[in-house]
Amino acid sequence: MAADYGVAVGTLRKALAVLEEKGLLERVQGSGNYVRRRANVQSVYSQFRLEKLGGGGLPTAQIVDLMNTTSPESALAFGFSATALRIDRLRSLDGHPVALERIWLDGRYGASADASQISESLYAFYRDHLGLVISRVEDSVGVSNLPAWAKLPGINAGDASGYIERRAWSQSGEAAEYSQTWFDPARARFINRIEGLSVS
């Protein structure tokens, strides 16, 4: 596996140990590594709903702009405070840019514009540094024109793109985050899988 993925054996062992610890992998001495199917596994990307057209793709995020600012009117209508941390991120799948996010985190959570603190997963950052657990999200999916300020490879400003508007609530049921995502429908699709439904 190390040769196949071009990584050091030590790095591979650490990665496998992390997957095993999360309950995603079962390692059997002398037999091999087996992917486990398990409900409700907590993943840092469990709320990321974009994947490659053919399925899957390793998601990564790169911050392109970060600032403390006033909340937009659309977010204020949702119950945000007058200030927010605004985060613009370029999202990639397997290293290929597919989406641009503009995210506002409610100012009451006290996050500052310090990119060095923010991890790949915003929700892990919220939990570990701000004590904020996102317990519920609502996504509205449609089509929107890419804004003039946005830079997304493969789509020009003003062109139609896939569009996701998200509202997220904290563990106490308060509105905490508002975001907009523009994605390239030629490279990615929005997907939502529901498992464990019972039929009566």
PDB file of C-alpha atoms in Angstrom:
ATOM      1  CA  MET A   1       0.000   0.000   0.000  1.00  0.00           C
ATOM      2  CA  ALA A   2       2.820   2.391   0.794  1.00  0.00           C
ATOM      3  CA  ALA A   3       4.286   1.857  -2.684  1.00  0.00           C
ATOM      4  CA  ASP A   4       0.873   2.191  -4.365  1.00  0.00           C
ATOM      5  CA  TYR A   5       0.171   5.543  -2.707  1.00  0.00           C
ATOM      6  CA  GLY A   6       3.744   6.831  -2.718  1.00  0.00           C
ATOM      7  CA  VAL A   7       3.953   7.362   1.050  1.00  0.00           C
ATOM      8  CA  ALA A   8       6.355   6.236   3.769  1.00  0.00           C
ATOM      9  CA  VAL A   9       5.489   3.027   5.622  1.00  0.00           C
ATOM     10  CA  GLY A  10       5.377   4.920   8.938  1.00  0.00           C
ATOM     11  CA  THR A  11       2.883   7.425   7.517  1.00  0.00           C
ATOM     12  CA  LEU A  12       0.715   4.608   6.200  1.00  0.00           C
ATOM     13  CA  ARG A  13       0.736   2.838   9.582  1.00  0.00           C
ATOM     14  CA  LYS A  14      -0.336   6.033  11.352  1.00  0.00           C
ATOM     15  CA  ALA A  15      -3.158   6.594   8.851  1.00  0.00           C
ATOM     16  CA  LEU A  16      -4.392   3.014   9.249  1.00  0.00           C
ATOM     17  CA  ALA A  17      -4.273   3.361  13.042  1.00  0.00           C
ATOM     18  CA  VAL A  18      -6.415   6.517  12.878  1.00  0.00           C
ATOM     19  CA  LEU A  19      -8.969   4.770  10.651  1.00  0.00           C
ATOM     20  CA  GLU A  20      -9.057   1.813  13.009  1.00  0.00           C
ATOM     21  CA  GLU A  21      -9.520   4.118  16.002  1.00  0.00           C
ATOM     22  CA  LYS A  22     -12.495   5.782  14.280  1.00  0.00           C
ATOM     23  CA  GLY A  23     -14.068   2.374  13.671  1.00  0.00           C
ATOM     24  CA  LEU A  24     -13.740   2.631   9.903  1.00  0.00           C
ATOM     25  CA  LEU A  25     -11.163  -0.113   9.497  1.00  0.00           C
ATOM     26  CA  GLU A  26     -10.632  -3.549  11.002  1.00  0.00           C
ATOM     27  CA  ARG A  27      -7.045  -4.779  11.035  1.00  0.00           C
ATOM     28  CA  VAL A  28      -6.548  -8.549  11.262  1.00  0.00           C
ATOM     29  CA  GLN A  29      -3.012  -9.730  12.001  1.00  0.00           C
ATOM     30  CA  GLY A  30      -1.741 -11.939   9.176  1.00  0.00           C
ATOM     31  CA  SER A  31      -4.875 -11.379   7.107  1.00  0.00           C
ATOM     32  CA  GLY A  32      -5.133  -7.703   6.149  1.00  0.00           C
ATOM     33  CA  ASN A  33      -7.113  -4.504   6.577  1.00  0.00           C
ATOM     34  CA  TYR A  34     -10.872  -4.493   6.101  1.00  0.00           C
ATOM     35  CA  VAL A  35     -13.209  -1.539   5.671  1.00  0.00           C
ATOM     36  CA  ARG A  36     -15.964  -1.675   8.270  1.00  0.00           C
ATOM     37  CA  ARG A  37     -19.540  -0.592   7.680  1.00  0.00           C
ATOM     38  CA  ARG A  38     -20.747   1.240  10.730  1.00  0.00           C
ATOM     39  CA  ALA A  39     -23.612   3.653  11.324  1.00  0.00           C
ATOM     40  CA  ASN A  40     -23.117   7.120  12.823  1.00  0.00           C
ATOM     41  CA  VAL A  41     -19.332   7.275  12.395  1.00  0.00           C
ATOM     42  CA  GLN A  42     -18.254  10.833  13.229  1.00  0.00           C
ATOM     43  CA  SER A  43     -16.120  12.166  10.401  1.00  0.00           C
ATOM     44  CA  VAL A  44     -14.709  15.664  10.031  1.00  0.00           C
ATOM     45  CA  TYR A  45     -16.298  15.670   6.561  1.00  0.00           C
ATOM     46  CA  SER A  46     -19.612  14.089   7.573  1.00  0.00           C
ATOM     47  CA  GLN A  47     -21.499  17.260   6.522  1.00  0.00           C
ATOM     48  CA  PHE A  48     -19.642  17.742   3.221  1.00  0.00           C
ATOM     49  CA  ARG A  49     -22.116  16.860   0.461  1.00  0.00           C
ATOM     50  CA  LEU A  50     -20.108  17.258  -2.748  1.00  0.00           C
ATOM     51  CA  GLU A  51     -18.442  14.393  -4.553  1.00  0.00           C
ATOM     52  CA  LYS A  52     -17.007  13.679  -7.987  1.00  0.00           C
ATOM     53  CA  LEU A  53     -19.463  12.872 -10.774  1.00  0.00           C
ATOM     54  CA  GLY A  54     -18.387   9.235 -10.643  1.00  0.00           C
ATOM     55  CA  GLY A  55     -18.585   9.213  -6.835  1.00  0.00           C
ATOM     56  CA  GLY A  56     -16.154   9.795  -3.990  1.00  0.00           C
ATOM     57  CA  GLY A  57     -13.125  12.053  -4.042  1.00  0.00           C
ATOM     58  CA  LEU A  58     -10.901  13.183  -1.170  1.00  0.00           C
ATOM     59  CA  PRO A  59     -12.177  16.591   0.001  1.00  0.00           C
ATOM     60  CA  THR A  60      -9.729  19.338   0.953  1.00  0.00           C
ATOM     61  CA  ALA A  61     -10.143  23.039   1.681  1.00  0.00           C
ATOM     62  CA  GLN A  62      -7.958  26.099   1.174  1.00  0.00           C
ATOM     63  CA  ILE A  63      -8.763  29.446   2.786  1.00  0.00           C
ATOM     64  CA  VAL A  64      -8.622  32.253   0.209  1.00  0.00           C
ATOM     65  CA  ASP A  65      -9.970  35.081   2.389  1.00  0.00           C
ATOM     66  CA  LEU A  66     -10.714  35.488   6.081  1.00  0.00           C
ATOM     67  CA  MET A  67     -12.009  38.528   7.926  1.00  0.00           C
ATOM     68  CA  ASN A  68     -14.132  39.795  10.794  1.00  0.00           C
ATOM     69  CA  THR A  69     -16.943  41.826   9.266  1.00  0.00           C
ATOM     70  CA  THR A  70     -20.600  42.776   9.509  1.00  0.00           C
ATOM     71  CA  SER A  71     -23.135  40.059   8.767  1.00  0.00           C
ATOM     72  CA  PRO A  72     -24.921  40.186   5.408  1.00  0.00           C
ATOM     73  CA  GLU A  73     -28.634  41.010   5.345  1.00  0.00           C
ATOM     74  CA  SER A  74     -29.539  37.459   4.316  1.00  0.00           C
ATOM     75  CA  ALA A  75     -27.780  36.130   7.410  1.00  0.00           C
ATOM     76  CA  LEU A  76     -29.243  38.798   9.714  1.00  0.00           C
ATOM     77  CA  ALA A  77     -32.718  37.670   8.707  1.00  0.00           C
ATOM     78  CA  PHE A  78     -31.746  34.249   9.974  1.00  0.00           C
ATOM     79  CA  GLY A  79     -30.997  35.593  13.445  1.00  0.00           C
ATOM     80  CA  PHE A  80     -27.264  36.305  13.358  1.00  0.00           C
ATOM     81  CA  SER A  81     -25.567  39.015  15.409  1.00  0.00           C
ATOM     82  CA  ALA A  82     -24.415  42.182  13.657  1.00  0.00           C
ATOM     83  CA  THR A  83     -20.862  40.829  13.273  1.00  0.00           C
ATOM     84  CA  ALA A  84     -19.455  37.623  11.860  1.00  0.00           C
ATOM     85  CA  LEU A  85     -16.277  35.835  10.888  1.00  0.00           C
ATOM     86  CA  ARG A  86     -16.379  35.505   7.102  1.00  0.00           C
ATOM     87  CA  ILE A  87     -14.445  32.646   5.558  1.00  0.00           C
ATOM     88  CA  ASP A  88     -13.968  32.134   1.825  1.00  0.00           C
ATOM     89  CA  ARG A  89     -12.637  28.690   0.917  1.00  0.00           C
ATOM     90  CA  LEU A  90     -11.784  26.860  -2.260  1.00  0.00           C
ATOM     91  CA  ARG A  91     -12.905  23.237  -2.026  1.00  0.00           C
ATOM     92  CA  SER A  92     -11.219  20.478  -4.011  1.00  0.00           C
ATOM     93  CA  LEU A  93     -11.841  16.791  -4.637  1.00  0.00           C
ATOM     94  CA  ASP A  94      -8.716  14.709  -5.240  1.00  0.00           C
ATOM     95  CA  GLY A  95      -6.802  17.963  -5.677  1.00  0.00           C
ATOM     96  CA  HIS A  96      -9.124  19.402  -8.350  1.00  0.00           C
ATOM     97  CA  PRO A  97     -10.991  22.632  -7.420  1.00  0.00           C
ATOM     98  CA  VAL A  98     -14.751  22.092  -7.621  1.00  0.00           C
ATOM     99  CA  ALA A  99     -16.390  24.678  -5.356  1.00  0.00           C
ATOM    100  CA  LEU A 100     -16.076  28.048  -3.665  1.00  0.00           C
ATOM    101  CA  GLU A 101     -17.621  28.620  -0.226  1.00  0.00           C
ATOM    102  CA  ARG A 102     -18.489  31.860   1.528  1.00  0.00           C
ATOM    103  CA  ILE A 103     -19.249  31.163   5.179  1.00  0.00           C
ATOM    104  CA  TRP A 104     -20.378  33.469   7.984  1.00  0.00           C
ATOM    105  CA  LEU A 105     -19.964  32.317  11.580  1.00  0.00           C
ATOM    106  CA  ASP A 106     -22.049  34.256  14.088  1.00  0.00           C
ATOM    107  CA  GLY A 107     -19.946  36.862  15.914  1.00  0.00           C
ATOM    108  CA  ARG A 108     -21.179  35.730  19.329  1.00  0.00           C
ATOM    109  CA  TYR A 109     -18.832  32.725  19.164  1.00  0.00           C
ATOM    110  CA  GLY A 110     -15.814  35.009  19.325  1.00  0.00           C
ATOM    111  CA  ALA A 111     -13.737  33.514  16.510  1.00  0.00           C
ATOM    112  CA  SER A 112     -10.976  35.778  15.210  1.00  0.00           C
ATOM    113  CA  ALA A 113      -9.559  36.024  11.713  1.00  0.00           C
ATOM    114  CA  ASP A 114      -6.549  33.790  12.290  1.00  0.00           C
ATOM    115  CA  ALA A 115      -6.118  31.239   9.503  1.00  0.00           C
ATOM    116  CA  SER A 116      -3.422  29.357  11.400  1.00  0.00           C
ATOM    117  CA  GLN A 117      -6.017  28.122  13.916  1.00  0.00           C
ATOM    118  CA  ILE A 118      -8.513  26.816  11.379  1.00  0.00           C
ATOM    119  CA  SER A 119      -8.272  23.162  10.405  1.00  0.00           C
ATOM    120  CA  GLU A 120      -9.414  21.448   7.199  1.00  0.00           C
ATOM    121  CA  SER A 121     -12.765  20.817   8.864  1.00  0.00           C
ATOM    122  CA  LEU A 122     -14.493  23.973  10.066  1.00  0.00           C
ATOM    123  CA  TYR A 123     -16.853  21.947  12.224  1.00  0.00           C
ATOM    124  CA  ALA A 124     -13.897  20.333  14.015  1.00  0.00           C
ATOM    125  CA  PHE A 125     -12.429  23.835  14.541  1.00  0.00           C
ATOM    126  CA  TYR A 126     -15.746  25.083  15.901  1.00  0.00           C
ATOM    127  CA  ARG A 127     -15.953  22.138  18.303  1.00  0.00           C
ATOM    128  CA  ASP A 128     -12.332  22.093  19.482  1.00  0.00           C
ATOM    129  CA  HIS A 129     -11.644  25.844  19.722  1.00  0.00           C
ATOM    130  CA  LEU A 130     -15.037  27.492  20.189  1.00  0.00           C
ATOM    131  CA  GLY A 131     -17.089  24.858  22.020  1.00  0.00           C
ATOM    132  CA  LEU A 132     -19.642  25.014  19.209  1.00  0.00           C
ATOM    133  CA  VAL A 133     -21.107  21.741  17.964  1.00  0.00           C
ATOM    134  CA  ILE A 134     -23.092  21.940  14.754  1.00  0.00           C
ATOM    135  CA  SER A 135     -25.997  19.606  15.447  1.00  0.00           C
ATOM    136  CA  ARG A 136     -28.271  20.343  12.496  1.00  0.00           C
ATOM    137  CA  VAL A 137     -27.927  21.754   9.003  1.00  0.00           C
ATOM    138  CA  GLU A 138     -30.390  22.674   6.298  1.00  0.00           C
ATOM    139  CA  ASP A 139     -29.205  22.769   2.691  1.00  0.00           C
ATOM    140  CA  SER A 140     -31.105  24.374  -0.181  1.00  0.00           C
ATOM    141  CA  VAL A 141     -29.751  23.312  -3.576  1.00  0.00           C
ATOM    142  CA  GLY A 142     -30.263  25.099  -6.857  1.00  0.00           C
ATOM    143  CA  VAL A 143     -28.551  27.151  -9.543  1.00  0.00           C
ATOM    144  CA  SER A 144     -26.973  30.601  -9.199  1.00  0.00           C
ATOM    145  CA  ASN A 145     -24.620  32.827 -11.153  1.00  0.00           C
ATOM    146  CA  LEU A 146     -21.053  32.928  -9.880  1.00  0.00           C
ATOM    147  CA  PRO A 147     -20.532  36.344  -8.183  1.00  0.00           C
ATOM    148  CA  ALA A 148     -18.125  38.890  -9.644  1.00  0.00           C
ATOM    149  CA  TRP A 149     -15.742  38.546  -6.660  1.00  0.00           C
ATOM    150  CA  ALA A 150     -15.532  34.766  -6.933  1.00  0.00           C
ATOM    151  CA  LYS A 151     -12.737  32.853  -8.622  1.00  0.00           C
ATOM    152  CA  LEU A 152     -13.532  29.223  -9.404  1.00  0.00           C
ATOM    153  CA  PRO A 153     -11.441  27.481 -12.082  1.00  0.00           C
ATOM    154  CA  GLY A 154     -13.604  26.383 -14.990  1.00  0.00           C
ATOM    155  CA  ILE A 155     -16.420  28.898 -14.366  1.00  0.00           C
ATOM    156  CA  ASN A 156     -16.373  32.614 -15.179  1.00  0.00           C
ATOM    157  CA  ALA A 157     -17.997  35.272 -13.011  1.00  0.00           C
ATOM    158  CA  GLY A 158     -21.625  35.604 -14.061  1.00  0.00           C
ATOM    159  CA  ASP A 159     -21.861  32.038 -15.403  1.00  0.00           C
ATOM    160  CA  ALA A 160     -24.452  29.656 -13.995  1.00  0.00           C
ATOM    161  CA  SER A 161     -23.187  27.160 -11.441  1.00  0.00           C
ATOM    162  CA  GLY A 162     -24.546  24.711  -8.919  1.00  0.00           C
ATOM    163  CA  TYR A 163     -25.496  26.494  -5.709  1.00  0.00           C
ATOM    164  CA  ILE A 164     -25.974  25.419  -2.086  1.00  0.00           C
ATOM    165  CA  GLU A 165     -27.272  27.695   0.633  1.00  0.00           C
ATOM    166  CA  ARG A 166     -26.770  26.290   4.134  1.00  0.00           C
ATOM    167  CA  ARG A 167     -28.048  27.278   7.540  1.00  0.00           C
ATOM    168  CA  ALA A 168     -26.585  25.531  10.565  1.00  0.00           C
ATOM    169  CA  TRP A 169     -27.657  25.345  14.192  1.00  0.00           C
ATOM    170  CA  SER A 170     -25.700  24.783  17.403  1.00  0.00           C
ATOM    171  CA  GLN A 171     -26.177  22.043  19.982  1.00  0.00           C
ATOM    172  CA  SER A 172     -28.487  24.407  21.871  1.00  0.00           C
ATOM    173  CA  GLY A 173     -30.656  24.997  18.802  1.00  0.00           C
ATOM    174  CA  GLU A 174     -29.411  28.527  18.029  1.00  0.00           C
ATOM    175  CA  ALA A 175     -28.572  29.727  14.535  1.00  0.00           C
ATOM    176  CA  ALA A 176     -24.787  29.659  14.266  1.00  0.00           C
ATOM    177  CA  GLU A 177     -23.638  29.636  10.655  1.00  0.00           C
ATOM    178  CA  TYR A 178     -24.802  30.709   7.228  1.00  0.00           C
ATOM    179  CA  SER A 179     -23.011  29.737   4.025  1.00  0.00           C
ATOM    180  CA  GLN A 180     -23.181  29.836   0.254  1.00  0.00           C
ATOM    181  CA  THR A 181     -21.392  27.372  -2.017  1.00  0.00           C
ATOM    182  CA  TRP A 182     -20.997  27.687  -5.767  1.00  0.00           C
ATOM    183  CA  PHE A 183     -19.854  24.464  -7.440  1.00  0.00           C
ATOM    184  CA  ASP A 184     -18.921  23.310 -10.922  1.00  0.00           C
ATOM    185  CA  PRO A 185     -21.613  20.822 -12.073  1.00  0.00           C
ATOM    186  CA  ALA A 186     -19.199  19.514 -14.712  1.00  0.00           C
ATOM    187  CA  ARG A 187     -16.874  18.298 -11.932  1.00  0.00           C
ATOM    188  CA  ALA A 188     -18.998  17.694  -8.853  1.00  0.00           C
ATOM    189  CA  ARG A 189     -22.476  16.763  -7.721  1.00  0.00           C
ATOM    190  CA  PHE A 190     -24.420  17.322  -4.518  1.00  0.00           C
ATOM    191  CA  ILE A 191     -25.249  14.048  -2.792  1.00  0.00           C
ATOM    192  CA  ASN A 192     -27.187  13.188   0.360  1.00  0.00           C
ATOM    193  CA  ARG A 193     -27.387   9.575   1.487  1.00  0.00           C
ATOM    194  CA  ILE A 194     -29.829   8.377   4.125  1.00  0.00           C
ATOM    195  CA  GLU A 195     -29.271   5.019   5.750  1.00  0.00           C
ATOM    196  CA  GLY A 196     -31.065   2.973   8.359  1.00  0.00           C
ATOM    197  CA  LEU A 197     -34.639   3.757   7.281  1.00  0.00           C
ATOM    198  CA  SER A 198     -37.207   1.235   8.407  1.00  0.00           C
ATOM    199  CA  VAL A 199     -40.312   0.324   6.459  1.00  0.00           C
ATOM    200  CA  SER A 200     -43.509  -0.432   8.367  1.00  0.00           C
TER     201      SER A 200
END
